[in-house]
Short mmCIF file of C-alpha atoms and ligand atoms in Angstrom, two decimals:
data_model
loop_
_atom_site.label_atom_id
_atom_site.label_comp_id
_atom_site.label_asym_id
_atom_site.label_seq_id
_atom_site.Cartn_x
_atom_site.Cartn_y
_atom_site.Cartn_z
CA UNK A 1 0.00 0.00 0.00
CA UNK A 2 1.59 3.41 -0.87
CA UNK A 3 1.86 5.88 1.70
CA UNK A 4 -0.60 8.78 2.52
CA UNK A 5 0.21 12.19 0.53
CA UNK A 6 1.41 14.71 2.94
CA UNK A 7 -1.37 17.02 2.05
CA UNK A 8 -4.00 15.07 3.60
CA UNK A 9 -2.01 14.46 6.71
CA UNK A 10 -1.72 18.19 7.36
CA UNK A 11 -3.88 19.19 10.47
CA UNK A 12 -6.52 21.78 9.07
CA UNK A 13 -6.27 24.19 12.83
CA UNK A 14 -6.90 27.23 12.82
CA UNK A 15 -3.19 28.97 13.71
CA UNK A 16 -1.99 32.50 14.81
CA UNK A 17 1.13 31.68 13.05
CA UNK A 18 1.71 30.50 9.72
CA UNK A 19 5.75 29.86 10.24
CA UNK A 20 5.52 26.44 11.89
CA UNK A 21 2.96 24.88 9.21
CA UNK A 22 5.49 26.70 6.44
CA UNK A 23 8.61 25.16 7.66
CA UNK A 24 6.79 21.84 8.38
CA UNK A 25 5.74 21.47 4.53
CA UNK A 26 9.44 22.78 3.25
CA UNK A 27 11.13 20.07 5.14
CA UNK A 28 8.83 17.29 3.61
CA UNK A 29 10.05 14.82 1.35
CA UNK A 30 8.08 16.86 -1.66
CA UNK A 31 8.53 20.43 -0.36
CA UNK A 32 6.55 22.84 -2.16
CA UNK A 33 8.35 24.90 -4.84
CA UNK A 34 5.41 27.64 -4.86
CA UNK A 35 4.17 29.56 -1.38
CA UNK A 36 1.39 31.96 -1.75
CA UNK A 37 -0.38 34.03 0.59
CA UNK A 38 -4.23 35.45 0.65
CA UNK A 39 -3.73 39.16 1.19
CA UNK A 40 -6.41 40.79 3.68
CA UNK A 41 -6.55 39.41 6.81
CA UNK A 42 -3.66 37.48 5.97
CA UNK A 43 -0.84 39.47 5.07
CA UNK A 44 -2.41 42.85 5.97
CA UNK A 45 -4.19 43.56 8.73
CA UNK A 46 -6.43 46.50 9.01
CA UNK A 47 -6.17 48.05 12.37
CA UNK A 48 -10.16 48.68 12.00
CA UNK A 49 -12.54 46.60 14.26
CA UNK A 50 -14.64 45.46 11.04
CA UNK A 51 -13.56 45.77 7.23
CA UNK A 52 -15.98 48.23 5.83
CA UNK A 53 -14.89 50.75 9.18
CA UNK A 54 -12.24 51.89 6.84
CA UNK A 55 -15.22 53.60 4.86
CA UNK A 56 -15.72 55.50 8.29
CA UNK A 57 -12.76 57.33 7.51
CA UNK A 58 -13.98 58.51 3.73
CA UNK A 59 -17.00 60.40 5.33
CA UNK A 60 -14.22 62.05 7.18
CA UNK A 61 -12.42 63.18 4.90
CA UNK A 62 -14.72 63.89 2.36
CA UNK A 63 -17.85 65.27 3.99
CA UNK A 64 -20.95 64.21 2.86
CA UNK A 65 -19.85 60.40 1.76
CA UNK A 66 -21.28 58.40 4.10
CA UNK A 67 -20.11 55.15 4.53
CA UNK A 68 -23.67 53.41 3.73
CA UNK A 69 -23.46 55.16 0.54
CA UNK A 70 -19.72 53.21 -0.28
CA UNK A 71 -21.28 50.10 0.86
CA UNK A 72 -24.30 50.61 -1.49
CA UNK A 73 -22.01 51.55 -4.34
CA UNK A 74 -19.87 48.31 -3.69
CA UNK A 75 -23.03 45.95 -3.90
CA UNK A 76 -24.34 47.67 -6.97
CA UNK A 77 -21.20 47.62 -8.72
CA UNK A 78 -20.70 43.82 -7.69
CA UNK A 79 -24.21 42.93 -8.69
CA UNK A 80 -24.05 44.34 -12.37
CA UNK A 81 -20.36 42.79 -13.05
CA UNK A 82 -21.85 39.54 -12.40
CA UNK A 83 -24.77 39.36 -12.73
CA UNK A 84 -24.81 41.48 -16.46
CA UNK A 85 -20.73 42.27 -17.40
CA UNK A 86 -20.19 38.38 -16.54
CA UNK A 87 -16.59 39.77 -14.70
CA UNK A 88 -15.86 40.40 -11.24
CA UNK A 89 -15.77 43.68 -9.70
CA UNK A 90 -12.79 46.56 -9.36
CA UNK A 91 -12.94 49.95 -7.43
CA UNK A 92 -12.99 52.22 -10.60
CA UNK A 93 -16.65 50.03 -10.95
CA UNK A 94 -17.59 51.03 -7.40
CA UNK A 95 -16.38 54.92 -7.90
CA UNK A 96 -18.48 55.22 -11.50
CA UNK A 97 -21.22 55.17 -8.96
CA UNK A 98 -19.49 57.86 -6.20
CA UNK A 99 -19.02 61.41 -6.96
CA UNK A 100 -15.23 61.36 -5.48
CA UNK A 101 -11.76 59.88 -6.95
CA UNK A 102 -11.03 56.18 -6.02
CA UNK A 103 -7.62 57.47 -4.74
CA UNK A 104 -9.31 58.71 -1.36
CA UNK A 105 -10.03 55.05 -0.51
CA UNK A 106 -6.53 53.71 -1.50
CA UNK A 107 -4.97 56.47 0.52
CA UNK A 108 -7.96 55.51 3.43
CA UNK A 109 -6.36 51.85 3.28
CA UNK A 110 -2.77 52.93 3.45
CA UNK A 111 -3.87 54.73 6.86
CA UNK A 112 -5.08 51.39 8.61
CA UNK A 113 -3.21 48.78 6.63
CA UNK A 114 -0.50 47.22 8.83
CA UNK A 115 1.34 44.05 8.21
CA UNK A 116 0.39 41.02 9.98
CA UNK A 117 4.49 40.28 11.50
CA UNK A 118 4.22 36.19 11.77
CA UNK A 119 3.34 36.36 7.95
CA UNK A 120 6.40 39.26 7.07
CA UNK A 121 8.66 37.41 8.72
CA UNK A 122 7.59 34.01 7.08
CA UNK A 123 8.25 36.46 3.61
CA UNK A 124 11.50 37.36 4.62
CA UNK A 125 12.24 33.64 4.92
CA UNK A 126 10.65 32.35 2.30
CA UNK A 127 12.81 34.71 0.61
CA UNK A 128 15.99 34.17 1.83
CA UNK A 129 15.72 30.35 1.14
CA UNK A 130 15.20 31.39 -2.86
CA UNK A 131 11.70 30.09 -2.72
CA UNK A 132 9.03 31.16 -5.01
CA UNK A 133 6.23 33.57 -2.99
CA UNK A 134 2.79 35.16 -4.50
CA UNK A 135 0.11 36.96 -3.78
CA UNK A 136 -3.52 35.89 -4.18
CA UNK A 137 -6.65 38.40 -3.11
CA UNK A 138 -10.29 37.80 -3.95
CA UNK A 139 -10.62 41.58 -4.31
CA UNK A 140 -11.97 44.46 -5.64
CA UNK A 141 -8.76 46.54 -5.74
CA UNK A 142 -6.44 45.31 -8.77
CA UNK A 143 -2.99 44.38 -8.56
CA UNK A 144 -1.55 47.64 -8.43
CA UNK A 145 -3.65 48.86 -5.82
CA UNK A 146 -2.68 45.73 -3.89
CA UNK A 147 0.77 46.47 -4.09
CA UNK A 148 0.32 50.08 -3.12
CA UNK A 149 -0.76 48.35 0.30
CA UNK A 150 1.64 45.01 0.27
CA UNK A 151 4.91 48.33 -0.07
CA UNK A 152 3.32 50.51 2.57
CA UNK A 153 3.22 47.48 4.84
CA UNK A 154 7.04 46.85 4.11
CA UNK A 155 6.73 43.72 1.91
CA UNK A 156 9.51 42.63 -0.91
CA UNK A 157 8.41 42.78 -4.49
CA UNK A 158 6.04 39.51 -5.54
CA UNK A 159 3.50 38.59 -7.99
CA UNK A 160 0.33 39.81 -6.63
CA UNK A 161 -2.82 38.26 -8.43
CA UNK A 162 -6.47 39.66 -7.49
CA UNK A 163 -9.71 38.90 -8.86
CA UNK A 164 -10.79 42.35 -9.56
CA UNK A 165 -7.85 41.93 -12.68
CA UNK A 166 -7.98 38.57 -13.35
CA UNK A 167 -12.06 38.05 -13.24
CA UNK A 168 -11.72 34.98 -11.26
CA UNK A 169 -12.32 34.12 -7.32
CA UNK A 170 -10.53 31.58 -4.93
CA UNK A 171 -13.93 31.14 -3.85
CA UNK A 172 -15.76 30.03 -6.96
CA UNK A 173 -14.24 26.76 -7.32
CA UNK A 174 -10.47 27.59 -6.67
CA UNK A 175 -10.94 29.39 -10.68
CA UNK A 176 -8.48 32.12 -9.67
CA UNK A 177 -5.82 29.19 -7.86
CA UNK A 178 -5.72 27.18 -11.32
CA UNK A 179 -5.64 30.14 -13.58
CA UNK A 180 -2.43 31.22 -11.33
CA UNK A 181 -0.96 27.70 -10.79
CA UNK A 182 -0.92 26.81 -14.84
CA UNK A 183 0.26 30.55 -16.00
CA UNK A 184 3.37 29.60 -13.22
CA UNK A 185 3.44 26.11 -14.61
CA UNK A 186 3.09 24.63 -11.19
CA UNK A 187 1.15 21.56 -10.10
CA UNK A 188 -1.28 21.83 -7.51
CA UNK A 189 1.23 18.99 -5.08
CA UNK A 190 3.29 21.56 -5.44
CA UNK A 191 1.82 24.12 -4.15
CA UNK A 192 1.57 25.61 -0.31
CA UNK A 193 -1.27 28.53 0.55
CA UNK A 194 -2.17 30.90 3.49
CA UNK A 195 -5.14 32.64 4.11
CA UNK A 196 -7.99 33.17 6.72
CA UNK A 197 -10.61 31.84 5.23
CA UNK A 198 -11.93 28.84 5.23
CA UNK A 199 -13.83 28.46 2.23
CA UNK A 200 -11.89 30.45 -0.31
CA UNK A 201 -8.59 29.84 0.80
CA UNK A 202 -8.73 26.42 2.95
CA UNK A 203 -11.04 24.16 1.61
CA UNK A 204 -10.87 25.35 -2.46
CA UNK A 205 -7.00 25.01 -2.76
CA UNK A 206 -7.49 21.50 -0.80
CA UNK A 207 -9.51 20.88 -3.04
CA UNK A 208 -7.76 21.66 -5.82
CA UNK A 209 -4.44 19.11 -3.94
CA UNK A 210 -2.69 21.95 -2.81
CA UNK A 211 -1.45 22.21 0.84
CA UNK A 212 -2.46 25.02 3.27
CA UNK A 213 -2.53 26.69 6.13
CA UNK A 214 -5.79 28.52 7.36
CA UNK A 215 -4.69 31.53 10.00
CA UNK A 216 -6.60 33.22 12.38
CA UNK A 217 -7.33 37.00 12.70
CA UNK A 218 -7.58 39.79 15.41
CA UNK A 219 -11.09 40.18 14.69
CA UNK A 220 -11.92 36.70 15.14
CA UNK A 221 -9.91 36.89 18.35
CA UNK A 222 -11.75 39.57 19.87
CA UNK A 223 -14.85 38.35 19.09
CA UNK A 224 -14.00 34.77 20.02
CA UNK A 225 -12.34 36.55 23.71
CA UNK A 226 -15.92 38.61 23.51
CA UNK A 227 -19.01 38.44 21.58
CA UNK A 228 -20.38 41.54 23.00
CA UNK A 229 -17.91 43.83 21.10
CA UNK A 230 -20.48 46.74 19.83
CA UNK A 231 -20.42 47.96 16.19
CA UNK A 232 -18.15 51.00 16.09
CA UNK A 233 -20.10 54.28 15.50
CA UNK A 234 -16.94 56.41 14.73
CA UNK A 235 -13.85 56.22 13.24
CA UNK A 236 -11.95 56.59 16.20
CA UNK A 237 -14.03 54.24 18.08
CA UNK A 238 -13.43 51.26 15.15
CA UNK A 239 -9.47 52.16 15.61
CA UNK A 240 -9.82 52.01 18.79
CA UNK A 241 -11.32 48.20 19.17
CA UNK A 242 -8.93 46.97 15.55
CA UNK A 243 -5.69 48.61 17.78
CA UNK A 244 -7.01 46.48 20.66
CA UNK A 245 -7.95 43.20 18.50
CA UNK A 246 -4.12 42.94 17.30
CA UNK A 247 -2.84 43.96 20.54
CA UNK A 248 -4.95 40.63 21.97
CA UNK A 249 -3.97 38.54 18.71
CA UNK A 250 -0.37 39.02 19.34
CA UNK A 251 -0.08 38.93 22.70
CA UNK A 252 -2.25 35.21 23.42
CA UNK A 253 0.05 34.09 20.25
CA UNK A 254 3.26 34.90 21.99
CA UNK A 255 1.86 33.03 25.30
CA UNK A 256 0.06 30.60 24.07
CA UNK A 257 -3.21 31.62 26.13
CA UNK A 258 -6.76 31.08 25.33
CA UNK A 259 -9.05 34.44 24.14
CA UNK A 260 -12.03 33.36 26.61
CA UNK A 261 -8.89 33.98 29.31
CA UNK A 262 -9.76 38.04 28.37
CA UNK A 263 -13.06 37.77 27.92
CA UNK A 264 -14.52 39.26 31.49
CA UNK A 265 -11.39 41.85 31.23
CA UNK A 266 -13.12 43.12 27.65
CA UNK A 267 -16.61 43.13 28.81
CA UNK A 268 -15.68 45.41 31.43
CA UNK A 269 -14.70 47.93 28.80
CA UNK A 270 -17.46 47.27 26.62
CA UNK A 271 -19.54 48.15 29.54
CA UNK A 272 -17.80 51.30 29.81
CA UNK A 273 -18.52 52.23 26.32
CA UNK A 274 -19.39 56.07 26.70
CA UNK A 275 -15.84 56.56 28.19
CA UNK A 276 -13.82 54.73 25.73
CA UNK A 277 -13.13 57.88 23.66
CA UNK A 278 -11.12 59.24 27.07
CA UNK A 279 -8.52 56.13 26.79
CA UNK A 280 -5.83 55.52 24.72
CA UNK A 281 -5.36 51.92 22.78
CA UNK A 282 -2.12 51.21 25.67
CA UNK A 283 -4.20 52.81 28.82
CA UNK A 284 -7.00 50.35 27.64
CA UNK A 285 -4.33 47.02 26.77
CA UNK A 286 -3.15 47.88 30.53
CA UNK A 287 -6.12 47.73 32.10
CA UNK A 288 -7.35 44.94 29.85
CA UNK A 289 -4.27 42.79 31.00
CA UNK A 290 -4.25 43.96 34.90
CA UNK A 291 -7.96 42.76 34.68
CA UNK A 292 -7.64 39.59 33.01
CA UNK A 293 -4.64 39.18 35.74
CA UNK A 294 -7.08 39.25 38.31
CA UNK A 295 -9.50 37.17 37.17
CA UNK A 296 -6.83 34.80 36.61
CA UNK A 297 -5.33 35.05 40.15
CA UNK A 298 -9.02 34.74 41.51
CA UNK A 299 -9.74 31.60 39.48
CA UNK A 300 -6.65 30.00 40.53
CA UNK A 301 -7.65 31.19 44.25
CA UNK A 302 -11.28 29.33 44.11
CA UNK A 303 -9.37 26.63 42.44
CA UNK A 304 -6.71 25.88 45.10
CA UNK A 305 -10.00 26.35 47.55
CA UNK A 306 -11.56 23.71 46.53
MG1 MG B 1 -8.56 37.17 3.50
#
C-alpha cells in the first residue's frame, strides 16, 4: 500500500502563526516549490474593528460620503459585473457610482493597513531560502492597488494576483488558484497557501491538492475573547477596538493563552462604552491585562480552595 500524501495528513487548525505549518511542509520529502499568501486578513491587517470601518474614515475626509453610501455603491457595482458584465468587480466600478476619486479610498487603506508580522517574517524567509512567494486576493482593488498596500506594509516585491484583474475568485471553485498555478506552470502537489478563510482559501486550494494553512485574525480573536464587542459608531471608536484586537492577537500568540482567558477583562470595557473615547489603545491594553490578571489570580484562588 503506498503511503498517505502529505497534504491530507496536514492538520486543518486554525493557527496565529503560519511559520511552523510553512517550515513543516518545506522540510517534507516533496517540499513545495510555490508559497502563496491570501492578502487581507492574511498578510495585511487593518487596524479597523470590522472591514468596511475603513469607509468611516472617507466620510471624514470627504464630507458628505457616508459610509452606507460606499457600501451601497460596492453591492451595486458587484451585482451588475456579475450578474450582467459576466466579470468580477474593481474599485474604478464602485467609484463610476461615487461622486469622489477612487484614490481617497486607497490612501484611506494605506492609513489602517498594517502588516500582519508572523506572515512578514515568514516572507523574509521564504525569501531568503530562494523560494518562489505570490500573492492571491479575492478583491476588488487590482494588482496595483494591492501592491500600493503590500509596499506601505514593508513587503519585498512579488507577484500579486487579485480577482478584480484577473475576473476569477478563490472562492468560486479555486478558478483564480488554477488560472495562477498553470500561467506559473506549477502543479497543484506543489503548491503551499495561506489565508484566513476557510472556504476560499482552505477548503478550495485543498480541493484543488494543494497544501495550506488557514490563519486566524484579530477580529476573530476579539470576538471569540468577547461576543459583545459593539459595532463602532466612529472612526476613532473602530481604531480604537482593531488597535485592541491585534494587541490581543499578538499577545495570546506569543503566550500561548486562550481568548475566553480576556473575555470578562473586555466586557468590562465594553460596559464602559461612553468613556472609551477618554482612553488611549495602551491605557486600555493595561487595564485589559491587569484585569484579566485578576480574574486569573481569583480563578486560581477558588481553584486551590476547593
Ligand atoms: Mg482574507
Amino acid at each position: 500500500m503506498g503511503s498517505i500524501p502529505l497534504r491530507l495528513q496536514q492538520p486543518r487548525k486554525l493557527v496565529a502563526d503560519p511559520r511552523p505549518g510553512i517550515a513543516s511542509a518545506l522540510a517534507a520529502s516533496q517540499p513545495p516549490t510555490l508559497v502563496t499568501f491570501d492578502v487581507f486578513d492574511t498578510l495585511i491587517w487593518r487596524r479597523t474593528l470590522l472591514p468596511q470601518d475603513v469607509f468611516l474614515s472617507l466620510s471624514h475626509h470627504f464630507p458628505g460620503i457616508a459610509s452606507w453610501m460606499r457600501r451601497e455603491a460596492e453591492r451595486v457595482a458587484t451585482f451588475a459585473c456579475r450578474r450582467v458584465l459576466r466579470r468580477e468587480p474593481t474599485l474604478r466600478d464602485i467609484y463610476c457610482l461615487l461622486p469622489m476619486s477612487q484614490a481617497g479610498e486607497i490612501a484611506a487603506e494605506q492609513r489602517v493597513c498594517v502588516a500582519n508580522p508572523h506572515c512578514h517574517s515568514a516572507i523574509q524567509s521564504l525569501s531568503r531560502l530562494g523560494v518562489r512567494i505570490a500573492a492571491i486576493s479575492d478583491m476588488y482593488l487590482d494588482a496595483q492597488e494591492i501592491r500600493t498596500l503590500l509596499d506601505a506594509c514593508g513587503y519585498p516585491e512579488m507577484p500579486i494576483y487579485s480577482s478584480a484583474t484577473e475576473s476569477c475568485t478563490k472562492g468560486d471553485n479555486g478558478a483564480l488558484f488554477s488560472a495562477i498555478w498553470k500561467r506559473l506552470g506549477v502543479r497543484p502537489s506543489e503548491v503551499f497557501h495561506v489565508g484566513d478563510n476557510a472556504h476560499s482559501d482552505i477548503a478550495m486550494a485543498n480541493r484543488l491538492g494543494a497544501g495550506t494553512c488557514h490563519v486566524s485574525t484579530p477580529r476573530a480573536t476579539l470576538f471569540d475573547a468577547c461576543p459583545s464587542v459593539p459595532r463602532a459608531r466612529s472612526a476613532a471608536e473602530t481604531l480604537f477596538w482593531g488597535e485592541l484586537a491585534i494587541r490581543l492577537h499578538l499577545h495570546i500568540a506569543d503566550h500561548g493563552e486562550a481568548a475566553a482567558s480576556y473575555g470578562n477583562a473586555i466586557r468590562m470595557l465594553v460596559q464602559q462604552r461612553g468613556t472609551i473615547s477618554q482612553l488611549s489603545v495602551d491605557e486600555a491594553w493595561r487595564e485589559i491585562q491587569y484585569c484579566a490578571e485578576a480574574v486569573g489570580d481569583a480563578e486560581a484562588g477558588t481553584r486551590r480552595a476547593t
